Coordinates of C-alpha atoms in Angstrom, one line a residue:
Chain T
X1 CA -6.8 -0.7 41.8
X2 CA -4.7 -2.2 39.1
X3 CA -2.1 0.2 38.0
X4 CA 0.6 -0.3 35.3
X5 CA -0.2 -3.9 34.6
X6 CA 1.6 -3.8 31.3
X7 CA 4.7 -1.9 32.4
X8 CA 6.5 -5.0 33.8
X9 CA 8.4 -7.0 31.2
X10 CA 11.8 -7.5 29.5
X11 CA 10.7 -7.3 25.8
X12 CA 12.2 -5.0 23.2
X13 CA 9.4 -2.5 23.8
X14 CA 9.8 -2.6 27.6
X15 CA 13.6 -1.9 27.4
X16 CA 13.6 0.8 24.8
X17 CA 14.5 4.3 26.0
X18 CA 11.2 6.0 27.0
X19 CA 12.2 9.2 25.2
X20 CA 12.4 7.2 21.9
X21 CA 9.0 5.6 22.6
X22 CA 7.4 9.1 23.2
X23 CA 9.1 10.4 20.0
X24 CA 7.5 7.5 18.1
X25 CA 4.1 7.4 19.8
X26 CA 3.1 11.0 19.3
X27 CA 3.6 11.2 15.5
X28 CA 2.1 7.7 15.1
X29 CA -1.2 8.5 16.9
X30 CA -1.6 11.9 15.2
X31 CA -1.0 10.5 11.7
X32 CA -3.5 7.8 12.3
X33 CA -6.1 10.1 14.0
X34 CA -6.0 12.4 10.9
X35 CA -5.9 9.7 8.2
X36 CA -8.9 9.2 6.0
X37 CA -8.2 6.0 4.2
X38 CA -9.6 2.7 5.2
X39 CA -6.4 0.9 4.0
X40 CA -4.2 3.1 6.2
X41 CA -6.4 2.4 9.2
X42 CA -6.3 -1.3 8.6
X43 CA -2.5 -1.3 8.1
X44 CA -2.1 0.7 11.3
X45 CA -4.1 -1.9 13.3
X46 CA -1.9 -4.7 11.9
X47 CA 1.3 -2.8 12.8
X48 CA 0.0 -1.9 16.3
X49 CA -1.1 -5.6 16.8
X50 CA 2.4 -6.8 15.9
X51 CA 4.0 -4.4 18.4
X52 CA 1.7 -5.7 21.1
X53 CA 2.8 -9.3 20.2
X54 CA 6.5 -8.3 20.2
X55 CA 6.0 -6.7 23.6
X56 CA 4.9 -10.1 24.9
X57 CA 1.6 -8.7 26.4
X58 CA -1.2 -11.2 26.5
X59 CA -3.7 -10.0 23.9
X60 CA -6.6 -11.2 26.1
X61 CA -5.4 -9.0 29.0
X62 CA -5.1 -6.0 26.6
X63 CA -8.6 -6.5 25.3
X64 CA -10.0 -7.0 28.8
X65 CA -8.4 -3.8 30.0
X66 CA -10.0 -1.7 27.2
X67 CA -13.4 -3.3 27.3
X68 CA -15.1 0.0 28.1
X69 CA -13.6 1.4 24.9
X70 CA -15.7 -1.1 22.9
X71 CA -19.0 0.3 24.2
X72 CA -18.1 3.5 22.5
X73 CA -17.3 1.6 19.2
X74 CA -20.7 -0.1 19.6
X75 CA -22.4 3.3 19.9
X76 CA -20.7 4.5 16.7
X77 CA -22.0 1.4 14.8
X78 CA -25.5 2.0 16.1
X79 CA -25.7 5.7 15.3
X80 CA -23.4 6.5 12.3
X81 CA -24.9 4.2 9.6
X82 CA -28.2 6.0 10.1
X83 CA -26.7 9.5 10.3
X84 CA -25.0 9.7 6.9
X85 CA -27.1 9.9 3.7
X86 CA -26.0 7.6 0.8
X87 CA -26.7 4.3 -0.8
X88 CA -29.4 2.6 1.2
X89 CA -28.5 -1.0 2.3
X90 CA -30.7 -1.7 5.4
X91 CA -34.1 -0.3 6.2
X92 CA -35.5 -0.4 9.8
X93 CA -38.9 1.3 9.8
X94 CA -38.2 5.0 9.2
X95 CA -34.4 4.5 9.5
X96 CA -32.2 4.0 6.5
X97 CA -28.6 2.7 6.9
X98 CA -26.2 3.8 4.2
X99 CA -23.1 2.0 3.0
X100 CA -21.2 5.3 3.4
X101 CA -22.2 5.4 7.0
X102 CA -21.1 1.8 7.6
X103 CA -17.7 2.5 6.0
X104 CA -17.3 5.6 8.2
X105 CA -18.1 3.6 11.3
X106 CA -15.6 0.9 10.2
X107 CA -12.9 3.5 9.5
X108 CA -13.3 5.2 12.9
X109 CA -13.3 1.8 14.7
X110 CA -10.1 0.8 13.0
X111 CA -8.4 4.1 13.7
X112 CA -9.3 4.3 17.3
X113 CA -8.4 0.7 17.9
X114 CA -5.0 1.2 16.3
X115 CA -4.4 4.3 18.5
X116 CA -5.3 2.5 21.7
X117 CA -3.0 -0.4 20.7
X118 CA -0.1 2.0 19.9
X119 CA -0.5 3.8 23.2
X120 CA -0.5 0.5 25.1
X121 CA 2.5 -0.8 23.1
X122 CA 4.6 2.4 23.4
X123 CA 3.5 4.0 26.6
X124 CA 1.8 1.2 28.5
X125 CA 5.1 -0.7 28.5
X126 CA 6.7 2.2 30.3
X127 CA 6.4 3.1 34.0
X128 CA 4.5 6.4 34.6
X129 CA 7.4 7.7 36.6
X130 CA 9.8 7.0 33.7
X131 CA 7.3 8.8 31.3
X132 CA 7.3 11.9 33.6
X133 CA 11.1 11.7 33.7
X134 CA 11.2 11.4 29.9
X135 CA 8.9 14.4 29.5
X136 CA 11.4 16.5 31.5
X137 CA 13.8 15.9 28.6
X138 CA 11.3 17.5 26.3
X139 CA 11.4 20.8 28.3
X140 CA 7.9 20.6 29.7
X141 CA 7.1 23.2 32.4
X142 CA 8.7 22.2 35.7
X143 CA 5.5 22.8 37.7
X144 CA 3.4 20.6 35.4
X145 CA 5.9 17.7 35.7
X146 CA 6.0 18.0 39.5
X147 CA 2.2 18.1 39.6
X148 CA 1.9 15.1 37.4
X149 CA 4.5 13.2 39.4
X150 CA 2.9 13.9 42.8
X151 CA -0.7 13.3 41.5
X152 CA 0.3 9.9 40.2
X153 CA 2.3 9.2 43.4
X154 CA -0.8 9.8 45.6
X155 CA -3.6 8.3 43.5
X156 CA -3.0 4.9 45.1
X157 CA -2.7 6.4 48.6
X158 CA -6.0 8.3 48.2
X159 CA -7.6 5.3 46.7
X160 CA -6.8 3.3 49.9
X161 CA -8.2 6.1 51.9
X162 CA -11.4 5.8 49.9
X163 CA -11.5 2.1 50.4
X164 CA -11.2 2.7 54.2
X165 CA -14.2 5.1 54.2
X166 CA -16.2 2.9 51.9
X167 CA -15.7 -0.2 54.1
X168 CA -16.6 1.9 57.2
X169 CA -19.9 2.8 55.5
X170 CA -20.5 -0.8 54.5
X171 CA -19.9 -2.1 58.0
X172 CA -22.6 0.3 59.2
X173 CA -25.0 -1.2 56.7
X174 CA -24.8 1.3 53.9
X175 CA -26.2 -0.2 50.6
X176 CA -26.1 2.1 47.6
X177 CA -29.6 2.6 46.0
X178 CA -31.2 5.1 43.7
X179 CA -32.3 7.7 46.4
X180 CA -31.3 11.0 47.9
X181 CA -29.9 9.3 51.0
X182 CA -27.3 7.4 48.8
X183 CA -26.3 10.5 46.9
X184 CA -26.0 12.5 50.1
X185 CA -23.9 9.8 51.7
X186 CA -21.6 9.5 48.7
X187 CA -21.3 13.3 48.7
X188 CA -20.2 13.1 52.4
X189 CA -17.8 10.4 51.5
X190 CA -16.2 12.5 48.7
X191 CA -16.2 15.5 51.0
X192 CA -14.3 13.5 53.6
X193 CA -11.9 12.3 51.0
X194 CA -11.2 15.9 49.9
X195 CA -10.6 17.0 53.5
X196 CA -8.3 14.1 54.2
X197 CA -6.4 14.8 51.0
X198 CA -6.1 18.5 51.9
X199 CA -4.7 17.7 55.3
X200 CA -2.4 15.1 53.9
X201 CA -1.1 17.6 51.4
X202 CA -0.1 19.9 54.2
X203 CA 1.8 17.1 55.9
X204 CA 3.5 16.2 52.6
X205 CA 4.6 19.8 52.0
X206 CA 5.9 20.1 55.6
X207 CA 7.8 16.8 55.1
X208 CA 9.2 18.1 51.9
X209 CA 10.3 21.4 53.6
X210 CA 12.0 19.3 56.4
X211 CA 14.0 17.5 53.8
X212 CA 15.2 20.8 52.3
X213 CA 12.8 21.2 49.3
X214 CA 13.5 24.4 47.5
X215 CA 11.6 23.9 44.2
X216 CA 13.5 21.1 42.6
X217 CA 13.3 17.3 42.4
X218 CA 16.6 15.4 41.8
X219 CA 16.9 12.4 39.5
X220 CA 19.0 9.5 40.4
X221 CA 18.5 7.4 37.3
X222 CA 19.4 8.5 33.8
X223 CA 18.4 7.2 30.4
X224 CA 20.9 6.2 27.8
X225 CA 20.1 5.6 24.1
X226 CA 21.6 2.3 22.9
X227 CA 22.4 1.2 19.3
X228 CA 19.4 -1.1 19.4
X229 CA 17.2 1.9 20.3
X230 CA 18.4 3.7 17.2
X231 CA 17.7 0.7 15.0
X232 CA 14.2 0.4 16.5
X233 CA 13.6 4.1 16.0
X234 CA 14.7 3.9 12.3
X235 CA 12.5 0.9 11.5
X236 CA 9.5 2.4 13.2
X237 CA 10.0 5.8 11.6
X238 CA 10.3 4.1 8.2
X239 CA 7.1 2.2 8.9
X240 CA 5.4 5.5 9.8
X241 CA 6.5 7.0 6.5
X242 CA 5.1 3.9 4.8
X243 CA 1.7 4.6 6.4
X244 CA 1.9 8.2 5.3
X245 CA 2.7 7.2 1.8
X246 CA -0.2 4.8 1.8
X247 CA -2.5 7.5 2.9
X248 CA -1.2 9.8 0.1
X249 CA -1.5 7.1 -2.6
X250 CA -5.1 6.2 -1.7
X251 CA -6.0 9.9 -1.6
X252 CA -5.0 10.5 -5.2
X253 CA -6.4 7.2 -6.5
Chain W
X1 CA -17.8 12.5 28.4
X2 CA -14.5 11.7 26.7
X3 CA -14.3 11.8 23.0
X4 CA -12.2 8.9 21.7
X5 CA -9.3 9.1 19.3
X6 CA -9.8 9.1 15.5
X7 CA -13.1 11.0 15.3
X8 CA -12.3 14.7 15.5
X9 CA -11.0 16.8 12.6
X10 CA -7.6 18.4 12.5
X11 CA -8.8 22.0 13.1
X12 CA -10.7 20.9 16.3
X13 CA -7.7 18.9 17.6
X14 CA -5.3 21.8 17.0
X15 CA -7.7 24.4 18.4
X16 CA -8.3 22.2 21.5
X17 CA -4.6 21.7 22.0
X18 CA -3.8 25.4 21.7
X19 CA -6.6 26.5 24.2
X20 CA -5.6 23.7 26.6
X21 CA -2.0 24.8 26.5
X22 CA -3.0 28.4 27.1
X23 CA -5.3 27.5 30.0
X24 CA -2.7 25.2 31.6
X25 CA 0.0 28.0 31.3
X26 CA -2.3 30.5 33.1
X27 CA -3.1 27.9 35.8
X28 CA 0.5 27.1 36.4
X29 CA 1.5 30.7 36.5
X30 CA -1.1 31.5 39.1
X31 CA -0.1 28.5 41.2
X32 CA 3.0 29.0 43.4
X33 CA 5.5 26.2 44.0
X34 CA 4.3 25.7 47.6
X35 CA 0.8 24.9 46.4
X36 CA 1.9 22.1 44.2
X37 CA 1.4 19.3 46.8
X38 CA -2.1 20.6 47.6
X39 CA -3.2 20.8 44.0
X40 CA -1.5 17.4 43.2
X41 CA -3.2 15.5 46.1
X42 CA -6.6 17.1 45.4
X43 CA -6.1 16.0 41.7
X44 CA -5.5 12.5 42.9
X45 CA -8.6 12.7 45.1
X46 CA -10.8 13.9 42.2
X47 CA -9.3 11.1 40.1
X48 CA -10.4 8.5 42.8
X49 CA -13.8 10.2 43.3
X50 CA -14.5 9.9 39.5
X51 CA -14.0 6.1 39.8
X52 CA -16.9 5.6 42.4
X53 CA -19.9 3.9 41.0
X54 CA -23.1 5.8 41.7
X55 CA -26.3 3.7 41.3
X56 CA -29.0 5.0 39.1
X57 CA -31.9 2.6 38.5
X58 CA -30.6 -0.5 36.9
X59 CA -27.3 1.0 35.8
X60 CA -24.6 3.1 37.5
X61 CA -22.7 6.2 36.5
X62 CA -19.5 8.0 37.3
X63 CA -19.2 11.5 38.5
X64 CA -17.2 14.1 36.5
X65 CA -17.1 16.7 39.3
X66 CA -15.6 19.3 37.0
X67 CA -17.7 22.1 38.7
X68 CA -16.3 21.1 42.1
X69 CA -12.7 21.0 40.7
X70 CA -13.2 24.6 39.6
X71 CA -14.6 25.7 42.9
X72 CA -11.7 24.1 44.9
X73 CA -8.8 24.8 42.5
X74 CA -9.7 27.9 40.6
X75 CA -7.4 28.4 37.6
X76 CA -5.3 25.4 38.7
X77 CA -8.2 23.3 37.4
X78 CA -6.7 23.4 33.9
X79 CA -3.5 21.6 34.8
X80 CA -5.4 19.4 37.2
X81 CA -7.9 18.2 34.6
X82 CA -5.2 17.8 32.0
X83 CA -3.2 15.6 34.4
X84 CA -6.3 13.7 35.4
X85 CA -7.1 12.8 31.8
X86 CA -3.4 12.0 31.0
X87 CA -3.1 9.6 33.9
X88 CA -6.5 8.1 33.0
X89 CA -5.2 7.4 29.5
X90 CA -1.9 6.0 30.8
X91 CA -3.3 3.9 33.6
X92 CA -6.4 2.4 32.0
X93 CA -5.3 2.5 28.4
X94 CA -8.5 3.6 26.7
X95 CA -6.4 5.9 24.5
X96 CA -7.5 9.6 24.3
X97 CA -4.0 11.1 23.9
X98 CA -4.7 12.8 20.5
X99 CA -7.9 14.3 22.0
X100 CA -6.3 15.3 25.3
X101 CA -6.4 19.0 24.5
X102 CA -10.0 19.0 23.4
X103 CA -11.2 16.9 26.3
X104 CA -9.3 19.1 28.8
X105 CA -10.9 22.3 27.3
X106 CA -14.3 20.7 27.3
X107 CA -14.1 19.9 31.0
X108 CA -11.9 22.7 32.4
X109 CA -13.7 25.7 30.7
X110 CA -17.0 24.9 32.5
X111 CA -14.9 24.5 35.7
X112 CA -13.4 28.0 35.3
X113 CA -16.9 29.5 34.6
X114 CA -18.4 27.8 37.7
X115 CA -15.4 29.1 39.8
X116 CA -15.8 32.7 38.5
X117 CA -19.6 32.7 38.9
X118 CA -20.3 30.7 42.1
X119 CA -17.2 30.7 44.3
X120 CA -18.0 33.9 46.2
X121 CA -21.6 32.8 46.9
X122 CA -20.7 29.3 48.0
X123 CA -18.2 30.6 50.6
X124 CA -20.7 33.3 51.7
X125 CA -22.6 33.4 55.1
X126 CA -26.0 32.7 53.7
X127 CA -26.5 28.9 53.9
X128 CA -29.5 28.8 51.5
X129 CA -27.6 30.7 48.8
X130 CA -24.7 28.4 49.2
X131 CA -26.9 25.3 48.8
X132 CA -28.5 26.7 45.6
X133 CA -25.2 27.7 44.1
X134 CA -23.6 24.3 45.0
X135 CA -26.4 22.6 43.1
X136 CA -26.2 25.0 40.2
X137 CA -22.4 24.5 40.1
X138 CA -22.8 20.7 39.8
X139 CA -25.5 21.0 37.1
X140 CA -23.7 23.6 35.0
X141 CA -20.3 21.9 35.2
X142 CA -21.8 18.8 33.5
X143 CA -24.2 20.7 31.2
X144 CA -21.6 23.0 29.8
X145 CA -19.1 20.1 29.4
X146 CA -21.6 18.0 27.5
X147 CA -22.5 21.0 25.3
X148 CA -18.8 21.7 24.5
X149 CA -18.3 18.0 23.7
X150 CA -21.3 18.1 21.4
X151 CA -19.9 21.2 19.7
X152 CA -16.5 19.6 19.2
X153 CA -18.2 16.6 17.5
X154 CA -20.4 18.7 15.2
X155 CA -17.6 21.1 14.2
X156 CA -15.6 18.0 13.1
X157 CA -18.4 16.7 10.8
X158 CA -22.1 17.2 10.4
X159 CA -22.6 13.4 10.4
X160 CA -21.9 13.4 14.2
X161 CA -25.0 15.5 14.9
X162 CA -27.0 12.5 16.2
X163 CA -24.1 11.3 18.5
X164 CA -23.8 14.9 19.7
X165 CA -27.5 14.9 20.7
X166 CA -27.1 11.6 22.4
X167 CA -24.1 13.0 24.4
X168 CA -26.1 15.9 25.7
X169 CA -29.4 14.0 26.5
X170 CA -27.4 11.1 28.0
X171 CA -25.8 13.4 30.5
X172 CA -29.1 14.8 31.9
X173 CA -29.4 12.2 34.7
X174 CA -25.7 12.9 35.6
X175 CA -26.5 16.6 35.9
X176 CA -29.2 15.9 38.4
X177 CA -27.0 13.5 40.4
X178 CA -24.0 15.9 40.4
X179 CA -26.2 18.7 41.6
X180 CA -27.3 16.7 44.7
X181 CA -23.9 15.2 45.4
X182 CA -22.3 18.7 45.1
X183 CA -24.6 20.1 47.7
X184 CA -23.7 17.4 50.1
X185 CA -20.0 17.9 49.5
X186 CA -20.1 21.7 49.8
X187 CA -22.2 21.6 53.0
X188 CA -19.8 19.1 54.6
X189 CA -16.8 21.2 53.6
X190 CA -18.4 24.4 54.9
X191 CA -19.1 22.8 58.3
X192 CA -16.0 20.7 58.8
X193 CA -13.1 22.4 56.9
X194 CA -13.9 25.7 55.1
X195 CA -10.3 26.2 54.2
X196 CA -10.7 23.6 51.5
X197 CA -13.0 26.0 49.7
X198 CA -10.3 28.6 49.4
X199 CA -8.7 28.3 45.9
X200 CA -4.9 28.0 46.0
X201 CA -4.1 31.2 44.1
X202 CA -6.5 33.6 45.8
X203 CA -5.6 36.0 48.5
X204 CA -8.3 36.3 51.1
X205 CA -8.4 39.0 53.7

């Protein structure tokens, strides 16, 4: 399982304080998600794309990692033009595609692409552990943070446990097909995975108690905001205001 | 099952966020500090289980298992599903952060309902009742989640009515598969390790 393939790097985005990145990412994605103008959406895609380029990530790798996302965009393009009444542009038997529908599909595609790019540029360039640490500075509930931290910590471990069980089944000649036997076997596999996870969690908790756990995790690394971070924050905040202004202008036009 | 960013309207996003925050708060409050490792590792296990390809004819599908999450975690399913979706967004990068609240509510509400309705029967002595309830829990988990997803779309704009219908109809095969898989999982847990079926916040005599 590939995890955090974008978090390694030395670019501006990789080295910016994670707290600043969260402070930028959240307003950015919500402003874009709620915008209505096609121009705003297009501008947002361009800004997000430039951030990806600045972060030194290979665009090919980024697109490859979000390929599932494009199936969803395709579904929108297949359904929406025929769902919105308006000026007819294409006719397929009883179905009529409207230009309004095409514009709506275009707007949503641009908006969701921009949001996905922004999340990769701001959060994908940060290690998940650093993000959890950064969230603790925003006064998130302690239990939620510990839960996030431990879940993430054990995903890979449990995945390897799954690989072990899956390989054991393959060695014994299991070939998944569309039948009850397959579904039952996969059910038993998941059941065993849950039992092993349950037993592992008991060992983890005992190990934590042995090391003196009393409801608190200690941090050894601390973040520091640099002058460069503040410059980056100001520029990106100004850009966001520009996007907001653009949305406002196109609305009253 | 996930709705992507940039589709839903502000009222739906805000409503989803508020309900998700409330559900998560209840889930965290009911979960003691000493249950955190258990809920966390089971969350990781459900995350991994949802990655497994299940063959169906020429294609394959992924399990959601939200009914089972409810049965095993009870009220802790709200934080567990929230974290599962958050990590999915951060690890695979398909986005989904603006709709995190809505997606959490759409999957965790059915989980809670399944827990409240079926938990007692599934742990009961009668094997046949347990089998029926396990199947129903799997089916209802997916059915309710797809209905809630469809409602979130339609409340955001009437033009999404066709997509909403496709979402519900498209999940019918998954409902059947989840029902069968759920029975196998519950029967194994009953036989091998029934403690797993005891939700973390309940006190059993």
